[in-house]
Short mmCIF file of C-alpha atoms in Angstrom, two decimals:
data_model
loop_
_atom_site.label_atom_id
_atom_site.label_comp_id
_atom_site.label_asym_id
_atom_site.label_seq_id
_atom_site.Cartn_x
_atom_site.Cartn_y
_atom_site.Cartn_z
CA MET A 28 -0.49 -11.57 -23.57
CA ALA A 29 -0.22 -12.30 -19.77
CA THR A 30 0.88 -15.82 -19.09
CA VAL A 31 -0.74 -18.09 -16.62
CA VAL A 32 1.73 -20.93 -15.47
CA LEU A 33 -0.32 -24.14 -14.54
CA VAL A 34 1.45 -26.40 -11.97
CA GLY A 35 0.18 -29.75 -11.70
CA THR A 36 0.27 -33.65 -11.43
CA LEU A 37 -0.38 -34.50 -14.95
CA ASP A 38 -0.18 -38.50 -14.13
CA THR A 39 -3.44 -38.13 -11.66
CA LYS A 40 -5.21 -34.73 -12.98
CA GLY A 41 -4.45 -34.89 -16.90
CA ALA A 42 -8.16 -34.21 -18.11
CA GLU A 43 -8.72 -31.55 -15.51
CA TYR A 44 -5.69 -29.51 -16.30
CA ALA A 45 -6.69 -29.94 -19.99
CA TRP A 46 -10.00 -28.52 -19.18
CA LEU A 47 -8.44 -25.50 -16.94
CA ARG A 48 -5.97 -24.76 -20.10
CA GLU A 49 -8.87 -24.39 -22.30
CA ARG A 50 -10.69 -22.01 -19.98
CA LEU A 51 -7.60 -19.94 -19.46
CA ARG A 52 -7.09 -19.44 -23.13
CA GLU A 53 -10.89 -18.44 -23.46
CA TYR A 54 -10.47 -15.66 -20.95
CA GLY A 55 -7.60 -14.31 -22.86
CA SER A 56 -4.54 -15.75 -21.35
CA ASP A 57 -1.53 -17.39 -22.51
CA THR A 58 -0.59 -20.56 -20.88
CA LEU A 59 2.45 -22.87 -19.63
CA LEU A 60 1.79 -26.22 -18.01
CA VAL A 61 4.27 -27.84 -15.75
CA ASP A 62 4.06 -31.30 -15.00
CA THR A 63 4.96 -32.23 -11.37
CA GLY A 64 3.44 -35.93 -11.67
CA ILE A 65 5.46 -38.64 -10.36
CA LEU A 66 4.36 -41.41 -12.60
CA PRO A 67 4.01 -41.71 -16.22
CA PRO A 68 1.19 -39.40 -17.41
CA PRO A 69 -1.72 -41.31 -19.26
CA ALA A 70 -1.83 -41.14 -23.12
CA GLN A 71 -4.78 -39.07 -23.11
CA ALA A 72 -3.06 -36.17 -20.57
CA PRO A 73 -1.88 -33.02 -22.11
CA ALA A 74 1.41 -32.32 -23.37
CA PRO A 75 3.00 -29.93 -20.75
CA ASP A 76 5.62 -27.28 -21.56
CA VAL A 77 7.87 -28.41 -18.83
CA THR A 78 8.09 -31.78 -18.30
CA ALA A 79 8.25 -33.67 -15.09
CA ASP A 80 11.80 -34.96 -16.00
CA THR A 81 12.62 -31.20 -16.19
CA VAL A 82 11.18 -30.59 -12.77
CA ALA A 83 12.98 -33.41 -11.46
CA ARG A 84 16.23 -32.29 -12.76
CA ALA A 85 15.73 -28.85 -11.51
CA ALA A 86 16.10 -29.98 -8.25
CA GLY A 87 19.12 -32.33 -8.64
CA HIS A 88 17.08 -35.50 -8.98
CA ASP A 89 16.21 -38.20 -11.51
CA LEU A 90 13.01 -38.89 -11.87
CA ALA A 91 13.11 -42.81 -12.86
CA LYS A 92 15.35 -43.06 -9.72
CA LEU A 93 12.39 -41.28 -7.75
CA ARG A 94 9.72 -43.75 -9.22
CA THR A 95 11.44 -46.83 -8.58
CA ALA A 96 12.36 -45.97 -4.99
CA GLY A 97 8.94 -46.21 -3.93
CA GLU A 98 9.23 -43.50 -1.16
CA ARG A 99 6.20 -40.98 -2.00
CA GLY A 100 6.97 -38.76 0.39
CA ALA A 101 10.63 -38.01 -0.72
CA ALA A 102 9.26 -37.98 -4.17
CA VAL A 103 6.82 -35.33 -3.39
CA ALA A 104 9.42 -33.24 -1.50
CA ALA A 105 11.69 -33.47 -4.70
CA MET A 106 9.15 -32.46 -7.26
CA ALA A 107 8.33 -29.52 -4.90
CA ASP A 108 11.88 -28.28 -4.78
CA GLY A 109 12.15 -28.82 -8.83
CA VAL A 110 8.95 -26.77 -9.38
CA THR A 111 10.05 -24.28 -7.15
CA GLU A 112 13.11 -23.76 -9.20
CA VAL A 113 11.23 -23.69 -12.35
CA VAL A 114 8.71 -21.01 -11.50
CA LEU A 115 11.11 -18.71 -9.82
CA ASP A 116 13.22 -18.88 -13.10
CA LEU A 117 10.04 -18.00 -15.05
CA HIS A 118 9.45 -15.12 -12.99
CA ARG A 119 12.61 -13.92 -13.49
CA LYS A 120 12.58 -13.98 -17.08
CA GLY A 121 9.16 -12.21 -17.05
CA LYS A 122 7.27 -15.28 -18.48
CA LEU A 123 5.10 -15.81 -15.57
CA HIS A 124 2.15 -13.37 -14.45
CA ALA A 125 0.33 -15.53 -12.45
CA VAL A 126 0.13 -19.29 -11.08
CA LEU A 127 -2.54 -21.37 -10.90
CA ALA A 128 -2.85 -25.11 -9.66
CA ALA A 129 -5.73 -27.48 -8.36
CA GLY A 130 -4.71 -30.79 -6.19
CA GLY A 131 -5.23 -32.92 -3.26
CA SER A 132 -2.77 -33.15 -0.31
CA GLY A 133 -0.06 -33.89 -2.04
CA GLY A 134 -0.32 -31.57 -5.33
CA SER A 135 -1.25 -29.02 -3.06
CA SER A 136 1.81 -29.16 -0.92
CA ILE A 137 4.03 -29.29 -3.99
CA ALA A 138 2.49 -26.26 -5.82
CA ALA A 139 2.07 -24.28 -2.70
CA GLN A 140 5.95 -24.55 -1.96
CA ALA A 141 6.41 -22.91 -5.32
CA MET A 142 4.03 -20.40 -4.86
CA ARG A 143 5.23 -19.40 -1.42
CA ALA A 144 8.74 -18.80 -2.90
CA LEU A 145 7.54 -16.21 -5.28
CA PRO A 146 7.38 -12.62 -4.22
CA ILE A 147 4.21 -11.11 -2.66
CA GLY A 148 2.25 -9.56 -5.44
CA VAL A 149 2.74 -11.81 -7.95
CA PRO A 150 -0.83 -13.71 -8.20
CA LYS A 151 -1.36 -17.20 -6.76
CA VAL A 152 -4.51 -19.33 -7.20
CA LEU A 153 -4.59 -22.69 -5.43
CA VAL A 154 -7.77 -24.92 -5.78
CA SER A 155 -7.35 -27.72 -3.12
CA THR A 156 -9.21 -30.13 -1.10
CA MET A 157 -7.47 -29.31 2.03
CA ALA A 158 -8.42 -25.68 1.87
CA GLY A 159 -11.55 -26.48 4.21
CA GLY A 160 -8.85 -27.41 7.16
CA ASP A 161 -5.85 -25.76 8.95
CA VAL A 162 -4.26 -23.95 5.50
CA ALA A 163 -1.19 -22.83 7.51
CA PRO A 164 1.25 -25.16 6.11
CA TYR A 165 0.02 -24.14 2.51
CA VAL A 166 -0.24 -20.51 2.79
CA GLY A 167 2.71 -19.69 5.22
CA SER A 168 3.71 -16.03 4.91
CA SER A 169 2.44 -15.58 1.57
CA ASP A 170 -0.46 -14.19 -0.50
CA ILE A 171 -2.08 -17.33 -1.80
CA THR A 172 -5.41 -17.39 -2.83
CA LEU A 173 -6.71 -20.39 -1.52
CA MET A 174 -10.05 -22.08 -3.01
CA TYR A 175 -11.86 -24.93 -1.41
CA SER A 176 -12.35 -27.67 -4.20
CA VAL A 177 -15.62 -28.94 -2.47
CA VAL A 178 -15.52 -32.06 -4.41
CA ASP A 179 -12.30 -34.18 -5.02
CA ILE A 180 -10.34 -33.04 -8.17
CA SER A 181 -11.41 -35.90 -9.93
CA GLY A 182 -13.22 -35.26 -13.36
CA ILE A 183 -15.15 -32.07 -14.62
CA ASN A 184 -18.73 -32.35 -13.11
CA ALA A 185 -21.52 -30.01 -12.17
CA VAL A 186 -19.26 -28.91 -9.05
CA SER A 187 -15.82 -28.75 -10.46
CA ARG A 188 -16.94 -26.91 -13.23
CA GLN A 189 -18.17 -24.01 -11.36
CA VAL A 190 -15.28 -24.21 -8.85
CA LEU A 191 -12.27 -24.52 -11.47
CA GLY A 192 -13.94 -22.28 -13.66
CA ASN A 193 -13.98 -19.24 -11.06
CA ALA A 194 -9.97 -20.27 -10.48
CA ALA A 195 -9.31 -20.06 -14.04
CA ALA A 196 -11.28 -16.83 -14.46
CA ALA A 197 -9.77 -14.89 -11.36
CA ALA A 198 -6.16 -16.42 -12.45
CA ALA A 199 -6.81 -15.21 -15.85
CA GLY A 200 -7.73 -11.71 -14.52
CA MET A 201 -5.02 -11.27 -11.71
CA ALA A 202 -2.61 -11.88 -14.84
CA ARG A 203 -3.82 -9.32 -16.91
CA ARG A 204 -3.67 -6.98 -13.92
CA PHE A 205 -0.24 -7.97 -12.88
CA GLU A 206 1.24 -7.36 -16.52
CA ARG A 207 -0.45 -4.17 -17.06
CA ASN A 208 0.06 -2.27 -13.91
CA HIS A 209 3.49 -4.11 -12.62
CA ASP A 210 4.90 -0.72 -11.54
CA GLU A 211 1.76 -0.18 -9.13
CA LEU A 212 3.21 -3.04 -7.04
CA ALA A 213 6.05 -1.30 -6.22
CA GLY A 214 4.53 1.58 -4.50
CA GLN A 215 4.11 3.59 -7.77
CA GLY A 216 7.91 4.66 -7.22
CA ARG A 217 8.15 5.51 -3.42
CA LYS A 218 10.40 3.69 -1.19
CA VAL A 219 8.89 1.23 0.96
CA VAL A 220 9.21 0.70 4.51
CA ALA A 221 7.86 -2.05 6.91
CA ALA A 222 6.47 -1.23 10.30
CA THR A 223 5.58 -3.32 12.99
CA MET A 224 2.88 -2.54 15.58
CA PHE A 225 0.53 -3.72 18.61
CA GLY A 226 -2.48 -2.41 20.11
CA VAL A 227 -0.14 -1.26 23.09
CA THR A 228 2.38 0.29 20.34
CA THR A 229 -0.34 2.15 18.24
CA PRO A 230 0.34 5.57 19.01
CA ALA A 231 4.14 5.49 18.28
CA ILE A 232 3.18 3.49 15.11
CA ASP A 233 0.93 6.51 14.18
CA ALA A 234 3.48 9.24 14.94
CA ALA A 235 6.24 7.18 12.72
CA ARG A 236 3.89 6.56 10.15
CA ALA A 237 3.18 10.17 9.83
CA ARG A 238 6.56 11.37 9.80
CA LEU A 239 7.81 8.51 7.07
CA ASP A 240 4.67 9.51 4.74
CA GLN A 241 5.81 13.24 5.34
CA LEU A 242 9.57 12.27 4.14
CA GLY A 243 8.02 10.44 1.05
CA TYR A 244 7.81 7.00 2.04
CA GLU A 245 5.00 4.20 1.38
CA VAL A 246 4.29 2.58 5.36
CA LEU A 247 3.56 -1.01 5.36
CA VAL A 248 2.02 -1.65 8.75
CA PHE A 249 1.92 -5.26 10.30
CA HIS A 250 0.44 -6.66 13.50
CA ALA A 251 2.96 -8.21 15.21
CA THR A 252 0.63 -11.46 15.76
CA GLY A 253 3.11 -14.02 14.55
CA ALA A 254 1.64 -13.62 10.87
CA GLY A 255 2.52 -10.33 10.67
CA GLY A 256 5.91 -10.63 11.69
CA ARG A 257 6.70 -13.53 9.14
CA ALA A 258 5.18 -11.44 6.51
CA VAL A 259 7.77 -8.91 7.18
CA GLU A 260 10.32 -11.52 7.05
CA LYS A 261 9.07 -12.44 3.62
CA LEU A 262 8.89 -9.11 2.27
CA ALA A 263 12.38 -8.53 3.20
CA SER A 264 13.72 -11.83 1.84
CA ASP A 265 11.85 -10.98 -1.44
CA GLY A 266 14.00 -7.79 -1.73
CA LEU A 267 10.45 -5.49 -1.59
CA LEU A 268 11.69 -3.30 1.04
CA ASP A 269 14.08 -0.46 1.50
CA GLY A 270 13.67 -0.18 5.33
CA VAL A 271 12.30 -1.75 8.30
CA LEU A 272 11.03 0.29 11.55
CA ASP A 273 10.76 -2.48 13.50
CA LEU A 274 9.40 -0.93 16.71
CA THR A 275 7.43 -3.80 17.90
CA THR A 276 9.37 -7.11 18.35
CA THR A 277 7.11 -8.65 20.94
CA GLU A 278 6.89 -11.99 18.85
CA LEU A 279 10.27 -12.56 20.11
CA ALA A 280 8.78 -12.90 23.62
CA ASP A 281 6.26 -15.40 22.50
CA GLU A 282 8.74 -17.43 20.98
CA LEU A 283 10.81 -17.77 24.06
CA VAL A 284 8.24 -18.15 26.73
CA GLY A 285 5.86 -20.24 24.57
CA GLY A 286 3.36 -17.65 23.88
CA VAL A 287 0.47 -17.95 20.91
CA LEU A 288 1.82 -15.19 18.84
CA SER A 289 5.39 -16.36 17.92
CA ALA A 290 6.67 -15.37 14.33
CA GLY A 291 9.33 -18.35 14.70
CA PRO A 292 12.99 -18.69 15.23
CA GLU A 293 13.82 -16.47 12.01
CA ARG A 294 12.29 -13.36 13.40
CA LEU A 295 14.27 -10.30 12.80
CA THR A 296 16.86 -11.97 10.64
CA ALA A 297 15.76 -11.49 6.82
CA ALA A 298 16.42 -7.52 6.74
CA GLY A 299 19.88 -8.43 8.03
CA ARG A 300 20.85 -10.83 5.61
CA ALA A 301 19.39 -8.68 2.96
CA GLY A 302 21.51 -5.54 4.20
CA ILE A 303 18.21 -3.80 4.49
CA PRO A 304 18.42 -0.72 7.13
CA GLN A 305 16.78 -1.33 10.24
CA VAL A 306 15.70 0.57 13.34
CA VAL A 307 14.62 -1.66 16.22
CA ALA A 308 12.85 -1.10 19.51
CA PRO A 309 11.90 -3.25 22.20
CA GLY A 310 8.00 -2.59 21.68
CA ALA A 311 5.82 -4.93 23.88
CA LEU A 312 8.69 -7.26 24.68
CA ASP A 313 7.01 -6.74 28.53
CA MET A 314 4.50 -9.17 27.48
CA VAL A 315 3.76 -12.85 26.24
CA ASN A 316 -0.02 -13.50 24.60
CA PHE A 317 -2.11 -16.39 25.26
CA GLY A 318 -5.97 -16.97 24.54
CA PRO A 319 -8.73 -16.45 26.91
CA ALA A 320 -7.72 -16.50 30.56
CA PRO A 321 -8.63 -20.13 31.16
CA THR A 322 -6.28 -21.34 28.41
CA VAL A 323 -3.03 -19.97 30.30
CA PRO A 324 -0.66 -22.98 31.20
CA PRO A 325 -1.01 -23.79 34.56
CA ARG A 326 2.66 -23.19 35.04
CA PHE A 327 2.16 -19.74 34.94
CA ALA A 328 -0.82 -19.30 37.67
CA ASP A 329 1.67 -17.27 39.84
CA ARG A 330 2.61 -14.71 37.19
CA THR A 331 1.28 -11.08 36.44
CA LEU A 332 -1.68 -11.61 34.15
CA LEU A 333 -3.80 -9.23 32.39
CA VAL A 334 -7.11 -9.60 30.47
CA HIS A 335 -6.49 -7.44 27.67
CA ASN A 336 -9.87 -8.61 26.09
CA PRO A 337 -12.11 -11.85 26.19
CA THR A 338 -9.88 -13.67 23.63
CA VAL A 339 -6.25 -12.36 24.76
CA THR A 340 -4.70 -12.59 27.96
CA LEU A 341 -0.99 -10.73 28.58
CA MET A 342 1.75 -11.96 30.64
CA ARG A 343 4.37 -9.97 32.06
CA THR A 344 7.65 -11.03 31.25
CA THR A 345 10.42 -11.38 34.03
CA ALA A 346 13.67 -9.98 34.41
CA ASP A 347 15.34 -13.24 33.18
CA GLU A 348 12.82 -13.35 30.34
CA MET A 349 13.63 -9.79 29.46
CA ALA A 350 17.64 -10.64 29.85
CA ALA A 351 17.36 -13.31 27.38
CA LEU A 352 15.29 -11.03 25.02
CA GLY A 353 17.81 -8.83 25.10
CA THR A 354 20.70 -10.97 24.32
CA THR A 355 18.32 -12.83 21.54
CA LEU A 356 17.88 -9.08 19.85
CA GLY A 357 21.70 -8.33 20.32
CA HIS A 358 22.86 -11.47 18.58
CA LYS A 359 20.44 -11.36 15.94
CA LEU A 360 20.96 -7.51 14.99
CA ALA A 361 24.80 -7.78 15.32
CA ALA A 362 24.46 -10.53 12.68
CA ALA A 363 23.18 -7.83 10.22
CA ARG A 364 24.72 -7.26 6.79
CA GLY A 365 23.10 -3.86 6.64
CA PRO A 366 23.15 -0.68 8.86
CA VAL A 367 21.20 -1.35 12.44
CA GLU A 368 20.08 1.01 15.20
CA PHE A 369 18.31 0.11 18.26
CA PHE A 370 16.26 2.69 20.20
CA TRP A 371 15.23 1.70 23.85
CA PRO A 372 12.89 3.82 25.56
CA LEU A 373 13.94 4.17 29.33
CA ARG A 374 10.06 4.86 30.51
CA GLY A 375 8.51 1.60 29.17
CA VAL A 376 8.09 -0.41 26.49
CA SER A 377 4.41 -0.46 25.99
CA ALA A 378 0.94 1.08 26.83
CA VAL A 379 0.87 -0.90 30.10
CA ASP A 380 4.53 -0.81 31.03
CA VAL A 381 4.14 2.69 32.48
CA GLU A 382 4.31 4.56 36.02
CA GLY A 383 1.61 2.79 37.72
CA GLY A 384 0.47 0.62 35.05
CA PRO A 385 -0.14 -3.27 35.64
CA PHE A 386 3.09 -4.05 33.76
CA GLU A 387 5.38 -1.50 35.37
CA ASP A 388 8.58 -3.29 36.09
CA PRO A 389 11.70 -1.13 35.79
CA ALA A 390 13.89 -3.73 37.06
CA ALA A 391 12.92 -6.22 34.45
CA ASP A 392 13.04 -3.57 31.74
CA ALA A 393 16.60 -2.42 32.91
CA ALA A 394 17.63 -6.38 32.60
CA GLY A 395 16.67 -6.35 29.11
CA LEU A 396 18.48 -3.26 28.25
CA SER A 397 21.80 -4.48 30.15
CA ALA A 398 21.88 -7.60 28.13
CA LEU A 399 21.27 -5.86 24.92
CA ARG A 400 24.04 -3.42 25.69
CA THR A 401 26.57 -6.15 26.60
CA THR A 402 25.63 -7.97 23.53
CA VAL A 403 25.95 -5.70 21.15
CA ARG A 404 29.07 -4.22 22.56
CA GLY A 405 31.77 -3.93 20.02
CA SER A 406 29.27 -4.71 16.95
CA GLY A 407 27.90 -2.53 14.30
CA VAL A 408 25.01 -1.86 16.22
CA ARG A 409 24.28 1.39 17.64
CA LEU A 410 22.33 1.87 20.56
CA HIS A 411 20.21 4.86 21.73
CA GLU A 412 18.98 5.00 25.20
CA VAL A 413 16.13 7.27 25.30
CA ASP A 414 14.63 9.13 28.16
CA ALA A 415 11.16 8.67 26.88
CA HIS A 416 8.42 6.38 26.82
CA ILE A 417 7.85 4.03 23.68
CA ASN A 418 4.56 5.82 22.58
CA ASP A 419 6.08 9.29 23.14
CA ALA A 420 5.61 11.07 19.80
CA GLU A 421 9.20 12.35 19.73
CA PHE A 422 10.38 8.91 20.40
CA ALA A 423 8.85 7.61 17.30
CA VAL A 424 9.55 10.45 15.15
CA ALA A 425 13.40 10.03 16.21
CA MET A 426 13.10 6.29 15.26
CA ALA A 427 11.89 7.52 11.67
CA ASP A 428 14.06 10.37 10.92
CA ARG A 429 17.05 8.18 11.70
CA LEU A 430 15.55 5.22 9.46
CA ASP A 431 15.43 7.88 6.82
CA GLU A 432 19.15 8.92 7.00
CA LEU A 433 20.07 5.04 6.94
CA ILE A 434 18.12 4.42 3.72
CA ALA A 435 19.55 7.76 2.07
CA ALA A 436 23.05 6.82 2.96
CA ARG A 437 22.89 3.39 1.71
CA ALA A 438 21.31 4.79 -1.65
CA LEU A 439 24.02 7.12 -1.77
CA LYS A 440 26.94 4.54 -1.34
CA ARG A 441 24.98 2.12 -3.93
CA THR A 442 24.99 5.25 -6.54
CA PRO A 443 27.70 4.55 -9.17
#
């Protein structure tokens, strides 16, 4: 029987979790209730399978001391750390097929941290009073299913009965599917490769994906809009990738210059830490992304701008910025524990960085390449300088073929 792990603050939501547990059992799921409440639960609260004391100890804390300290923020953070350890342990032991939680801001933040730590594909359902606003802090790069509670999580009433009932039914169904079809989540036995693209690198990814598909890979394509890059990092951290074709690294430009599509400072690090083979290119490093033209910061008024569409304005990176990006790429990739190769196209890094194109700037591109060349010298990063444009099919296919070779070599080394 599939098990749904309920994560909740029983000091304030005991009745609601008792109700959810009964619904899940009606829907054919086993349940495991984890208490993340800071205060002692009332007498009528359901008995948890994992107590709040156990959760606190999992993070190295004493619950009694957390209670007497009177610092709610620190206590919430401690319980979030503890339940993350508990949930990950249950997942490793095969005792978790879905996670369900319901709460306000505090309970949602505790449960969401644990959910984000789980691999993508493990069902996660969060009913929250906070779901009507900015949910990025709760969801992050995970695949959390977020439901707005409409009313506060305070008793079972005409509205909460419908919302929580739907959440329980969804979690039960997801858990059954996860238990019965776990092999499907791993790509039906095919090796899995992540690839990054932008509109201005689409022809390259289309060619690379076709080649990788021909070679027997399942290719997951991510739009390099910040969230896409973070998703690649998450999948790499979760150990769900066999290789990365990081053709479009444009998010690094937004992180450096202050554009709206940064994936954060950890971009291009997870695969390296995990030893996953990477083949990388400077796709769309010629641009920084902003919203509609009027939203471009005034300090960039004299820069080369291109209105990509009514909601996206692109700004050409300068030679200094490209040099900084080349250095950043070099340092990140040189730190990788696995095989890394970089392909630099000498005839342009995006669809608008072509001869006669609006972002043509050979000097800026050369500055990026020179900085990268200097930074990786003496490291294990192999640099290919290719006389082609990034969107030329032969360039993309060469990257795909090399990634296939690196993945095969790694598998050979790991074979007893």
